[in-house]
Coordinates of C-alpha atoms in Angstrom, one line a residue:
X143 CA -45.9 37.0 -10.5
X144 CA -44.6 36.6 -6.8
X145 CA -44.6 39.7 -4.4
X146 CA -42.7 39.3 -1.2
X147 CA -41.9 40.9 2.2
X148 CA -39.8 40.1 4.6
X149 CA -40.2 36.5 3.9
X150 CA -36.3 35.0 3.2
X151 CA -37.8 31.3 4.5
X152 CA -40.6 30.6 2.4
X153 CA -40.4 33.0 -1.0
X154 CA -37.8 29.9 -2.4
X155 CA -40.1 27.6 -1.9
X156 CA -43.2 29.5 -4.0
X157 CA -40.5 30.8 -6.6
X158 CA -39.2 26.9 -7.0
X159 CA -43.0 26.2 -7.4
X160 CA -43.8 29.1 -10.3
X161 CA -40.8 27.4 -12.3
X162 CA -41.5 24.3 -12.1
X163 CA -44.8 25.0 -14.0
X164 CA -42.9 24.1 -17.2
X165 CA -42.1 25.8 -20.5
X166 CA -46.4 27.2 -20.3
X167 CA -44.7 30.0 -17.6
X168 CA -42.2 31.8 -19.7
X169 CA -41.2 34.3 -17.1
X170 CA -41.5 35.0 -13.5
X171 CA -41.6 38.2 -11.8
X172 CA -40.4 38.5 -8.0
X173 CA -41.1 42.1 -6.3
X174 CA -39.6 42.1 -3.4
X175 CA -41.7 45.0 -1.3
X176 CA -38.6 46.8 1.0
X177 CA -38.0 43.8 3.1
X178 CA -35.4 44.2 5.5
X179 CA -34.7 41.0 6.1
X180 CA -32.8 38.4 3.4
X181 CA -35.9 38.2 1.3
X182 CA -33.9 40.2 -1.7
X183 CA -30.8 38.2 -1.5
X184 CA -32.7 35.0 -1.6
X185 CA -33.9 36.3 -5.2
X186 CA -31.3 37.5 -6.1
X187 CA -29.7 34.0 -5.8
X188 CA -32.7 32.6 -7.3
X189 CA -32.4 35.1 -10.5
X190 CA -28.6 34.4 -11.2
X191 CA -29.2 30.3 -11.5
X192 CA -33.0 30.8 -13.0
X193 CA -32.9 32.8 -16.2
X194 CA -36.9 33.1 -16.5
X195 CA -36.8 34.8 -13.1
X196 CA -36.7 38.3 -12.7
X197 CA -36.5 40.2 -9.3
X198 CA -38.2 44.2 -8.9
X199 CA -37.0 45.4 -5.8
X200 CA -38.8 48.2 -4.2
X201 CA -36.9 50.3 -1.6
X202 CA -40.0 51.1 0.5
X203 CA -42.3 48.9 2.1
X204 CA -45.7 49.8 0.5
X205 CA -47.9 48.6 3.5
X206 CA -50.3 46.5 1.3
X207 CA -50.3 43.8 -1.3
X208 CA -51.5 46.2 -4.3
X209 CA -48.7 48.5 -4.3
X210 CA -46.0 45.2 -5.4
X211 CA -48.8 43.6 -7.6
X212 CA -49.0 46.6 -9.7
X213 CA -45.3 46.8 -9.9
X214 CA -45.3 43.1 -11.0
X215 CA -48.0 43.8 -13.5
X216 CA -46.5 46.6 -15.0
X217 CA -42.6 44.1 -15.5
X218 CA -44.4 41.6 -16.7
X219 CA -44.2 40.8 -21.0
X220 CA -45.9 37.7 -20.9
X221 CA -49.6 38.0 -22.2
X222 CA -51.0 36.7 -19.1
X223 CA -50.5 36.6 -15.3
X224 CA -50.9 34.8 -12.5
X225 CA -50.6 36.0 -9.1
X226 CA -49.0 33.9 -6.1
X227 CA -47.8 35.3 -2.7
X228 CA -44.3 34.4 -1.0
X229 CA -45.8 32.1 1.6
X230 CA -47.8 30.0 -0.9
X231 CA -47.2 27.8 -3.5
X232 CA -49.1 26.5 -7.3
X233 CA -49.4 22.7 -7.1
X234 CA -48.0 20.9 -10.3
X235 CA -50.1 21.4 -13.6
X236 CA -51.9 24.8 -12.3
X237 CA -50.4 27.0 -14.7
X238 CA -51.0 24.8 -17.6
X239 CA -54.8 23.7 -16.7
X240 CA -55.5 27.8 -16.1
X241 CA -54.2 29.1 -19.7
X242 CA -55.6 25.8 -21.5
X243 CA -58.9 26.3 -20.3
X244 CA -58.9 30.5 -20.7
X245 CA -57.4 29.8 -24.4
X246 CA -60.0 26.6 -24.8
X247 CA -62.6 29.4 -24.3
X248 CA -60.9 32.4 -25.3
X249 CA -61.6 34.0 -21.8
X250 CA -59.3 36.8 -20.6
X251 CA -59.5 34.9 -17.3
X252 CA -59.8 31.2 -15.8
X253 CA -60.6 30.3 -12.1
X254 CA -59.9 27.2 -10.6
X255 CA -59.5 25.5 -7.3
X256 CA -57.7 26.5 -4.2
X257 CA -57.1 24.6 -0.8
X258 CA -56.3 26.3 2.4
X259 CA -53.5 23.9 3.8
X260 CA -53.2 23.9 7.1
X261 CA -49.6 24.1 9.1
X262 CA -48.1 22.0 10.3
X263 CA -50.6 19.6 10.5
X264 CA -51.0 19.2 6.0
X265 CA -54.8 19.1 6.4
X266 CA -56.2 20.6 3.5
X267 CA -59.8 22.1 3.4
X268 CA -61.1 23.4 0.1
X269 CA -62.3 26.8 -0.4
X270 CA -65.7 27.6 -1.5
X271 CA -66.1 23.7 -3.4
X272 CA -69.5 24.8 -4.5
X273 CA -68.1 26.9 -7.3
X274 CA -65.3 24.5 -8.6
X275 CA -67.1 20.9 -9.0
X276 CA -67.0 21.0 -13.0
X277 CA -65.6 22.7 -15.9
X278 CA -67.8 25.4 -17.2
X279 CA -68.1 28.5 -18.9
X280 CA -69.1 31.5 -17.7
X281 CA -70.7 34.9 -19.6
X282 CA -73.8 35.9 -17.8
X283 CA -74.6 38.0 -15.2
X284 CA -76.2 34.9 -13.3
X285 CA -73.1 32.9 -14.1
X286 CA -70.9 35.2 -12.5
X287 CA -72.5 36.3 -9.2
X288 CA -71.4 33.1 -7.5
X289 CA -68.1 33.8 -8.4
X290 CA -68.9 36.9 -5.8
X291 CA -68.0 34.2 -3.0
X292 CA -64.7 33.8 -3.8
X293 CA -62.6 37.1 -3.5
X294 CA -59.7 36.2 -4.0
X295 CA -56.9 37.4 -6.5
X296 CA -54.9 34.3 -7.1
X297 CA -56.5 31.1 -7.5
X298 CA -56.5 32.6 -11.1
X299 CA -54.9 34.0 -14.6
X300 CA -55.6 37.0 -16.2
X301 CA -55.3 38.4 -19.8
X302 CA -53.0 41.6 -19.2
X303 CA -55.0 43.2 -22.3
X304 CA -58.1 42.9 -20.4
X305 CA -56.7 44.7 -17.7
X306 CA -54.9 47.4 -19.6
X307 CA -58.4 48.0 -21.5
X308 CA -60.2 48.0 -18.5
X309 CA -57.9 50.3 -16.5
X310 CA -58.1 47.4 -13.8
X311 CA -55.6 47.3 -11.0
X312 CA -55.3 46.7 -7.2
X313 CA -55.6 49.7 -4.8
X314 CA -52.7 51.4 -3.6
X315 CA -50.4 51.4 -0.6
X316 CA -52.3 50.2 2.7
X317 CA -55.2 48.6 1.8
X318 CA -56.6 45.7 3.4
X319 CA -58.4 43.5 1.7
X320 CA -57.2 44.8 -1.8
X321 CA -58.4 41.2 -3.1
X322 CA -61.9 42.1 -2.7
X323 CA -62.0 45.3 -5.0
X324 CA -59.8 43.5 -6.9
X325 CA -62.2 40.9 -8.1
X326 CA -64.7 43.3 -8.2
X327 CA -63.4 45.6 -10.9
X328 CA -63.1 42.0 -12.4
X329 CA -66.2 41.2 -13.0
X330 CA -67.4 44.5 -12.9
X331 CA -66.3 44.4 -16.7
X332 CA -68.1 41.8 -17.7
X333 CA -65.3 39.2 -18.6
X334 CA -65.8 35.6 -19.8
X335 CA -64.6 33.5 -17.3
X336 CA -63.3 29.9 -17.8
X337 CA -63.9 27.3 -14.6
X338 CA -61.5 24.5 -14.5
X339 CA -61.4 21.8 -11.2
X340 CA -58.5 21.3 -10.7
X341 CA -56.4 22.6 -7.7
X342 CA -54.5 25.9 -8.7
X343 CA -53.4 26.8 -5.7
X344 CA -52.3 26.0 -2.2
X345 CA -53.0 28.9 0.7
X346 CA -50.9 28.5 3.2
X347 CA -52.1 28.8 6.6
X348 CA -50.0 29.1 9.8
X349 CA -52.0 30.1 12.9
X350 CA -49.2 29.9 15.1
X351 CA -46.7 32.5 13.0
X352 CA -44.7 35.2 14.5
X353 CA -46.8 37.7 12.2
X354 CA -50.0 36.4 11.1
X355 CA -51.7 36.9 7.6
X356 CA -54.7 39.2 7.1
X357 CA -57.3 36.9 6.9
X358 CA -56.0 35.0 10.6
X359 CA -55.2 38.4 12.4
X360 CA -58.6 39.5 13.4
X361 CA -58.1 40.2 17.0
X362 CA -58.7 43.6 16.3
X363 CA -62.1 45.8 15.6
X364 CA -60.4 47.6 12.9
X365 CA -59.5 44.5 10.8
X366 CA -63.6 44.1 10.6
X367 CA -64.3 47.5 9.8
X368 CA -61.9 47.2 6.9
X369 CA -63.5 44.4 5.7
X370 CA -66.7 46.2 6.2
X371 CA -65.0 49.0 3.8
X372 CA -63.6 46.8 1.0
X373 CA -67.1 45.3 0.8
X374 CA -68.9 48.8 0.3
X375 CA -66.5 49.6 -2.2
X376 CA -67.2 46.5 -4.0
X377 CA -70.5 46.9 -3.9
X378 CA -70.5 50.8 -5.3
X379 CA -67.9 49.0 -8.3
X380 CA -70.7 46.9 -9.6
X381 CA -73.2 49.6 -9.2
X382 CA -71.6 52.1 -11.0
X383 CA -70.7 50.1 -13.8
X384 CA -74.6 48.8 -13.3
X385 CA -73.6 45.3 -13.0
X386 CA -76.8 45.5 -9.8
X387 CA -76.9 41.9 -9.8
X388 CA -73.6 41.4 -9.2
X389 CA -74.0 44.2 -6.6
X390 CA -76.8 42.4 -5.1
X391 CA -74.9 39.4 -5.1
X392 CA -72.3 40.8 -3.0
X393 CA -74.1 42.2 -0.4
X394 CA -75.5 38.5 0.5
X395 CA -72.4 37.1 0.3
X396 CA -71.5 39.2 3.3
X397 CA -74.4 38.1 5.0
X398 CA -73.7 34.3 4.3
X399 CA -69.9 34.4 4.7
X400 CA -68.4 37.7 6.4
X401 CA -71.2 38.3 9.0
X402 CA -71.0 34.6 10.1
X403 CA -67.7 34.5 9.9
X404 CA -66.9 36.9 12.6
X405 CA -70.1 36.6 14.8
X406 CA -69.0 32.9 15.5
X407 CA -65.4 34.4 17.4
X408 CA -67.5 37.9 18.9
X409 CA -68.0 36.2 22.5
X410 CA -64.5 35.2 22.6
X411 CA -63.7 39.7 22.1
X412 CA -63.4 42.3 24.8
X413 CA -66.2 44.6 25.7
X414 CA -64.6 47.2 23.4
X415 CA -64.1 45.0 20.2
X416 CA -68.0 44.0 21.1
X417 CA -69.6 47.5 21.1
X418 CA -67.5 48.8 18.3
X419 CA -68.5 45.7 15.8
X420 CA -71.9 45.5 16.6
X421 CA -71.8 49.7 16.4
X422 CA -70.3 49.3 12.8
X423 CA -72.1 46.5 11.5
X424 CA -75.5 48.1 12.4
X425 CA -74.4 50.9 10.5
X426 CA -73.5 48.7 7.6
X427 CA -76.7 46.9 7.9
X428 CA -78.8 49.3 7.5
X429 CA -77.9 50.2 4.2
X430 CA -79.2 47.1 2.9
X431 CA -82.6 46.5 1.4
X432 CA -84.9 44.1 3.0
X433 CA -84.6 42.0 -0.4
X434 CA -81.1 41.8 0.7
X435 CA -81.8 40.1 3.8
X436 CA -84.6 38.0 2.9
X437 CA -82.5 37.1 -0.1
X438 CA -80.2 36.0 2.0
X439 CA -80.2 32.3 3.3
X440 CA -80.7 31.2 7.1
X441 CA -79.0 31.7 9.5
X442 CA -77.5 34.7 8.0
X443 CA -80.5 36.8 7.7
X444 CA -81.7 35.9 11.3
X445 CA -78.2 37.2 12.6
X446 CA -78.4 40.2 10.6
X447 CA -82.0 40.7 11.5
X448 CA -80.6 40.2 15.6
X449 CA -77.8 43.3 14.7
X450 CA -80.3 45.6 13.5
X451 CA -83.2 45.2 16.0
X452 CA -80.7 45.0 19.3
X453 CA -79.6 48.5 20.3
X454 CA -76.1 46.8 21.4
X455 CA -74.2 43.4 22.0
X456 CA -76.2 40.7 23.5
X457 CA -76.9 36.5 23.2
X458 CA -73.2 36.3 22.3
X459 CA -73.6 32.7 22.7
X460 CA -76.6 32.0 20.8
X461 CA -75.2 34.1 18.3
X462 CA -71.7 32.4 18.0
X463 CA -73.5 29.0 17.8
X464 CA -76.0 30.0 15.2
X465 CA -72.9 31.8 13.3
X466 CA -71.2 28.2 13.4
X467 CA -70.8 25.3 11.0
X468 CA -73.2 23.5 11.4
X469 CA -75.5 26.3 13.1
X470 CA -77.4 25.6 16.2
X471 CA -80.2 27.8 17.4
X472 CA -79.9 27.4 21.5
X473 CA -83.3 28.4 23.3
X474 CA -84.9 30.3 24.1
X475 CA -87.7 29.5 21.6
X476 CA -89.7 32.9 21.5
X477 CA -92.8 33.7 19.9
X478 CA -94.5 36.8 18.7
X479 CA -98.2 36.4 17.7
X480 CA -97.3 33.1 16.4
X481 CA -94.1 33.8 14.5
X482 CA -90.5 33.0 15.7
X483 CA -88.3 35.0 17.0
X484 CA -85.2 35.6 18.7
X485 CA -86.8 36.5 21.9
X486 CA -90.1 38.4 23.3
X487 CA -88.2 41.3 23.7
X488 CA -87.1 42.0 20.3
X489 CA -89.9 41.4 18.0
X490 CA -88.2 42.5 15.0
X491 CA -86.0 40.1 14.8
X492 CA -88.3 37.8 13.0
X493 CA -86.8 34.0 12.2
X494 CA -88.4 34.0 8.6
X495 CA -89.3 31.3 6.9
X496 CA -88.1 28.5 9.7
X497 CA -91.5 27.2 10.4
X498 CA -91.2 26.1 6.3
X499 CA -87.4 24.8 5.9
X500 CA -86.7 21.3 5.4
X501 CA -84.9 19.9 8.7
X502 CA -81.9 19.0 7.2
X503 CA -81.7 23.1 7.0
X504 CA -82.7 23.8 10.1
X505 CA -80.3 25.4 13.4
X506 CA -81.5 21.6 15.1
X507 CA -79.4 21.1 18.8
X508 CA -78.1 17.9 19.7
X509 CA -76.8 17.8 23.4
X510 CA -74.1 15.1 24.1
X511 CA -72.2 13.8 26.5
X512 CA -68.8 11.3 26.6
X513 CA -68.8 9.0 29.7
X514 CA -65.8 6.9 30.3
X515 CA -67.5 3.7 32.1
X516 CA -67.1 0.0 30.7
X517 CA -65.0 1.0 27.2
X518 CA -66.8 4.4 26.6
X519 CA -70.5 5.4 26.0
X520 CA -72.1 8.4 24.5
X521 CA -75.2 10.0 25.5
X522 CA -77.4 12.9 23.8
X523 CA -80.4 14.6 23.3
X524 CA -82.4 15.8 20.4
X525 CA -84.1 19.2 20.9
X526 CA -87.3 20.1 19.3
X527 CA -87.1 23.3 17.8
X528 CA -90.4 25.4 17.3
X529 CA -92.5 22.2 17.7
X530 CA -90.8 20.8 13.8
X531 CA -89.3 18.0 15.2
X532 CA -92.4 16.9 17.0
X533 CA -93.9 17.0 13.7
X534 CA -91.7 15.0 11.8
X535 CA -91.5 12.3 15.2
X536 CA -87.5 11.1 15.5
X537 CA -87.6 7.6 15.7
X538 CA -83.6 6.5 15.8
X539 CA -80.0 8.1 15.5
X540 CA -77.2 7.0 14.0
X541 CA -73.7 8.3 15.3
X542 CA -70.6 8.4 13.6
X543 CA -66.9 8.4 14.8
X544 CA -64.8 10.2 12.2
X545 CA -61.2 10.1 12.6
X546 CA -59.9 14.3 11.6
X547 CA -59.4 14.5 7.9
X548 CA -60.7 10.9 6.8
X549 CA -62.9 10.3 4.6
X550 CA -65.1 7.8 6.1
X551 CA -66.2 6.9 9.8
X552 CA -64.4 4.5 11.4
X553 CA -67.3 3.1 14.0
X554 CA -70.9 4.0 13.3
X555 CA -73.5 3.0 16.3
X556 CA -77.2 2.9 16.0
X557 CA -80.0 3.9 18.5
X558 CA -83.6 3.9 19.1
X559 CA -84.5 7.3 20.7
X560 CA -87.1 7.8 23.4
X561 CA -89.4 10.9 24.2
X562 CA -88.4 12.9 27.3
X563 CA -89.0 17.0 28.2
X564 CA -88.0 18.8 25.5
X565 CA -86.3 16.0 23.2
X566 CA -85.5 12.5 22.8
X567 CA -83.0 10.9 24.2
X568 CA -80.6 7.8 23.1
X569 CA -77.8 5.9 24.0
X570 CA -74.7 4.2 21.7
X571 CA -71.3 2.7 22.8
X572 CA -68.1 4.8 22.4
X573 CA -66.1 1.4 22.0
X574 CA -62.9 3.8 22.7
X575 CA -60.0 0.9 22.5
X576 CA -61.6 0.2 19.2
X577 CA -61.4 3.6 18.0
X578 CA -57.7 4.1 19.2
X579 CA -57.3 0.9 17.2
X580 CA -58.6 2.4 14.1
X581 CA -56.3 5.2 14.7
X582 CA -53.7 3.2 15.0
X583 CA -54.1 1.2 12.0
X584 CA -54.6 4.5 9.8
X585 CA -51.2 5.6 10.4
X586 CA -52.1 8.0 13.6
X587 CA -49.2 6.8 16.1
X588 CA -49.9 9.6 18.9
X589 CA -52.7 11.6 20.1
X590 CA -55.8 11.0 18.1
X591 CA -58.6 13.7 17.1
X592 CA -62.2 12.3 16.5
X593 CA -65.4 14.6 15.4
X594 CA -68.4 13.0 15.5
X595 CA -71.6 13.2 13.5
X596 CA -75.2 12.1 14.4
X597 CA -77.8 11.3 11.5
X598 CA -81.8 11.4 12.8
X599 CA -84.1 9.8 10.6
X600 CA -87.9 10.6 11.6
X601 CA -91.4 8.5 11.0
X602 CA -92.5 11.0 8.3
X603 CA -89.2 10.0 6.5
X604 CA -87.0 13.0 6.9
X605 CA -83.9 12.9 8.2
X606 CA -81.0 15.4 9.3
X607 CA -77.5 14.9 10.0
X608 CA -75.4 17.6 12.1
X609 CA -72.6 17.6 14.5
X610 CA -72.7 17.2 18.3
X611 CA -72.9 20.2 20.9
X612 CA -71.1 19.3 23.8
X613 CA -72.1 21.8 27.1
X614 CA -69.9 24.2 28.4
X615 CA -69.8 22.5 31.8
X616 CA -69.3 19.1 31.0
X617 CA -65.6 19.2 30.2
X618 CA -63.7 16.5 31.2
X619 CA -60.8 14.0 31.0
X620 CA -60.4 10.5 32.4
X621 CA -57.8 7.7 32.4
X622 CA -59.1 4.6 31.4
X623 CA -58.0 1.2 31.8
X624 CA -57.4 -0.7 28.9
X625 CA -56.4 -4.0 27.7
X626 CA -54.9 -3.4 24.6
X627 CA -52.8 0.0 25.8
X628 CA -52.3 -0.5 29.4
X629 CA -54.4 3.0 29.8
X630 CA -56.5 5.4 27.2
X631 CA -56.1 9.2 28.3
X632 CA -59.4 10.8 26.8
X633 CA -60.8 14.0 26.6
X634 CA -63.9 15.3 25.4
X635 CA -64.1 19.2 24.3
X636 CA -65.2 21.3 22.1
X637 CA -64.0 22.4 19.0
X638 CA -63.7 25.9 17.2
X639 CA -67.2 25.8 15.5
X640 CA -68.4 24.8 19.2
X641 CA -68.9 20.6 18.0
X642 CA -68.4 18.2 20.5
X643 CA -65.2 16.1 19.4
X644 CA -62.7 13.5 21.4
X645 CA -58.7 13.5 21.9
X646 CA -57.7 9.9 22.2
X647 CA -54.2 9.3 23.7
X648 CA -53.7 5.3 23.5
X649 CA -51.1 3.9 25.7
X650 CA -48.8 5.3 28.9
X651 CA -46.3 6.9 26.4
X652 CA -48.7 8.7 24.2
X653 CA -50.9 9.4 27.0
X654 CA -47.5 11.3 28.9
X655 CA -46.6 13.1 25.4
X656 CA -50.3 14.3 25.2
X657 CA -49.6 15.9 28.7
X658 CA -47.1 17.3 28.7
X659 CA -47.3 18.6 25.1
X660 CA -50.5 20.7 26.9
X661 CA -47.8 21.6 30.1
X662 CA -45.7 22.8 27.5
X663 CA -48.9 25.3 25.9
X664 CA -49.9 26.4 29.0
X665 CA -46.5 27.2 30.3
X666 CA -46.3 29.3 27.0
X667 CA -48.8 31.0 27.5
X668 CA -48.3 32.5 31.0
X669 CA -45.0 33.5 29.8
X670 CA -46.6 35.2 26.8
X671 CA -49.0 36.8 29.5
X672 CA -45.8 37.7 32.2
X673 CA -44.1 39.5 29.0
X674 CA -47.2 40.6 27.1

C-alpha cells in the first residue's frame, strides 16, 4: 500500500517497485492524499496499464501520513499489507521474504531490514543493524522491547485480521510521528513477530530537497516537542495495556536514541530553539524514574542527568560531542567528593558508573592534527579521562585511512606514543599521493572523502578504537606539490558527528572542480540569505 502527496516524480518509481514484487503482491493500493500537483495522473496512468494497481484519491490533503494509510488499509482485500511511502522503494525479494517468514511462523507480522540510502551520493547506512543480524522469532516481552528501537511502520507486513481485532490504526489527520504510536499499539498487543535479514526496504533520503521529510526537517523547536509527544503517547499505550516493560523499554530508547539525536545539532540552534528544548525536555525528564536513567546506557544518562540538574542551556559543545557517534567527553574533568561529574557546579549531574566501564566504552578524546609537509603527516593526542587511561598505560596507536563507504582501510600506520601533560602523544605519515592513489584505483575519479580511525592498545592489554577530534581552530587547506598529480588540494575538517576527516582533490582539474563546486555552495547560499 503506497500513500502519496504531491510527489508526480518519484511515486512511479516506488509503484514500479511494489509490482515488481511478483505474483506474492496480488494488489496494490495507491492513495493519493489531495496532491495538487500530477501525482494523481501519474496513477492514474499507472492503474490503466497495471491491473493489480488501484488508485484512492482523496480530495483533501489530510496533513499527516495516518489519515491515507487508513484509507489504504481500509481498500485493501489482500490478507496482509505492507506499507511503502511515494519517495521510497522495496528492493527485489522483500515482499516475498516478509510473508514467507510471517507464514513460516504463523506471525501476524514480520520485520526485516531497512537501509537509509542516501541521495545522490547511493551510500547506504543500515538502520538499527543490532536488531536484524539473524532470523528469529519473537513472542516475549523481552523479545520484543528491542524491537522498541525501531519505530518505524514500513520495514514490515501486517496480518489485516490482527489489526481489525485489535482496533489498531494510525492517528488521524496532522500527526507527526504517527509511526511511533503506530508501532506501539503494535506491540502493545502482544503479537508474534517473525525477524528476517534481509533488506526490505530502502528509505530514501534527500537532504538537499525543496520540502524535506519529517525526520530531516528539524530546524524547528516544535518538530522536537512532537517527538517528545508521540513518545509519551507511546509510552501511556504500553502502560495501559500493562505491557510496563515494553513501556520501560521505550522510555530508554529515548534516552539512547532521541535525546542524543538532537543534543548532537542543539549548539548549531538559535537562542530560542535552545531555551525552548532544554525547557521541554526537562519537563519530559522528569517524569522518568531514576531506574529509567540508570537503566539507560552512557552517554545517554549523563546527558539526561546534565538536562535535569542545569536550570537552562549551557556546555553546548561538550554536550553535542558527548551526544556524537563516537562520544567524546571534552574537559573539564570535575569531581565531587571523589565521583565524576559534569562540573563543580552542578553536582547532580553524577557521570555514574565511568570510573567502572571498559575503555572501549568510554567518551575517550583524541586530538589531531593534518600537516601538509613532505607527503602529509598526522599528529594527535590521547587524553586521559578521570585518571583510566593512566591506569591501563597506552603504549602505541594504530591509525587508519578509510576511504567513505569502504569496507576496509586503505593505509594503516603504526606509532609508539609518548607521555606528555595530559596525554600521549604520537606521530604517523599521511602518505597523501598514496591515498589519492587508492582513491583512484577504487573507482573515486574526483574529490576524495577519507574518515579516519585510531585503535590504542595499552600495557594492561586493553585497547579502544574511536574516531579523531579535529579542533575547531585548526581548519585548514593547502596545495601540495605532487609528483604523481602535478598538485593535491587537501583539506582537513570536520564532519557532522564532529570526527576529524580529509577531502582529497588529486590533480589541477579535480582540484579546480573541488573549488569551484564550493564557489558554487557558497554563492547559493548568500542568495538563499539575500532572498530568505
Amino acid at each position: 500500500m503506497v500513500i502519496a502527496h504531491n510527489d508526480e516524480a518519484l511515486v512511479g518509481e516506488a509503484i514500479r517497485s511494489v509490482l515488481d514484487q511478483g505474483p506474492v503482491v496480488a494488489e496494490v493500493v495507491a492513495v493519493d492524499d489531495g496532491s495538487s500537483d500530477g501525482t494523481a495522473r501519474v496513477l492514474d496512468e499507472l492503474a490503466a496499464l497495471h491491473p493489480r494497481l488501484r488508485v484512492v484519491h482523496r480530495t483533501v490533503n489530510s496533513g499527516g501520513c495516518g489519515t491515507p494509510r487508513n484509507d489504504g488499509v481500509r481498500a485493501v482485500t489482500a490478507p496482509v499489507v505492507i506499507f511503502l511511502d511515494s519517495d521510497d522503494i522495496l528492493p527485489e525479494g522483500a515482499a516475498e521474504a516478509l510473508v514467507a517468514a510471517a507464514e513460516l511462523h504463523r506471525a501476524p507480522v514480520a520485520v526485516g531490514a531497512c537501509v537509509r540510502r542516501e541521495l545522490p551520493e547511493g551510500r547506504d547506512v543500515r538502520w538499527q543493524p543490532a536488531l536484524y543480524h539473524e532470523p528469529a522469532l519473537l513472542e516475549t516481552a523481552a523479545d520484543l522491547s528491542p524491537l522498541v528501537h525501531d519505530t518505524l511502520c514500513v520495514n514490515k507486513v501486517y496480518d489485516r485480521a490482527f489489526l481489525a481485532e485489535h482496533g489498531i490504526r494510525f492517528p488521524d489527520g496532522h500527526c507527526v510521528y504517527e509511526d511511533f504510536l503506530f508501532t506501539a499499539r503494535v506491540l502493545a498487543a502482544a503479537p508474534r513477530v517473525a525477524v528476517v535479514p534481509d533488506t526490505v526496504y530502502v528509505w530514501h533520503v534527500r537532504r538537499a530537497a525543496a520540502h524535506l521529510s519529517i525526520s530531516l526537517d528539524r530546524d524547528g523547536v516544535t518538530n522536537w516537542q512532537a517527538r517528545i509527544a508521540a513518545h509519551r503517547m507511546a509510552v501511556e499505550t504500553f502502560e495501559a495495556a500493562g505491557r510496563l516493560e515494553l513501556a520501560a523499554a521505550c522510555r530508554i530508547k529515548f534516552l539512547e536514541h532521541d535525546l542524543r539525536l538532537y543534543a548532537r545539532e542543539l549548539r548549531l540552534r538559535d537562542a530560542a530553539y535552545r531555551a525552548e528544548w532544554w525547557k521541554a525536555t526537562r519537563e519530559h525528564l522528569t517524569s522518568f524514574d531514576e531506574s529509567d536513567l540508570a537503566a539507560a546506557a552512557p552517554p545517554a544518562r549523563w546527558m539526561a542527568r546534565l538536562v535535569l540538574a542545569a536550570d537552562g542551556p549551557r556546555d553546548l559543545t561538550r554536550l553535542s560531542r558527548l551526544a556524537a557517534d563516537p562520544a567524546r567527553l571534552l574537559p573539564p574533568y570535575a569531581l565531587n567528593g571523589g565521583a565524576a561529574v559534569w562540573s563543580e557546579d552542578l553536582p547532580g549531574a553524577e557521570l555514574d558508573g565511568i570510573d567502572t566501564l571498559p575503555l572501549a566504552a568510554l567518551p575517550l578524546l583524541v586530538d589531531a592534527s593534518l600537516h601538509g609537509r613532505r607527503g602529509g603527516a598526522l599528529r594527535f593526542t590521547v587524553r586521559d579521562l578521570y585518571g583510566r587511561l593512566g591506569a591501563a598505560v597506552p603504549r602505541t596507536a594504530q591509525v587508519s585511512f578509510l576511504l567513505r563507504d569502504a569496507e576496509a582501510p586503505a593505509s594503516t600506520e603504526r606509532a609508539e606514543l609518548h607521555e606528555v601533560a595530559g596525554g600521549w602523544t604520537g606521530r604517523v605519515p599521511a602518505r597523501l599521493t598514496a591515498l589519492a592513489m587508492a582513491g583512484r584505483s577504487r573507482g573515486d575519479r574526483g574529490t576524495q572523502a577519507w574518515d579516519l580511525r585510531i585503535t590504542v592498545a595499552c600495557a594492561d592489554g586493553a585497547s579502544f578504537t574511536t574516531a579523531l577530534r579535529l579542533p575547531e581552530e585548526r581548519q585548514r587547506r593547502w596545495v601540495l606539490p605532487s609528483s604523481r598529480y602535478g598538485v593535491l588540494l587537501v583539506q582537513q575538517y570536520t564532519t557532522a558527528n564532529g570526527s576529524l576527516a580529509v577531502r582529497i582533490a588529486p590533480g589541477v582539474r579535480d582540484g579546480l572542480r573541488a573549488v569551484g563546486a564550493r564557489l558554487r555552495r557558497l554563492f547559493a547560499g548568500l542568495r538563499k540569505g539575500m532572498w530568505a
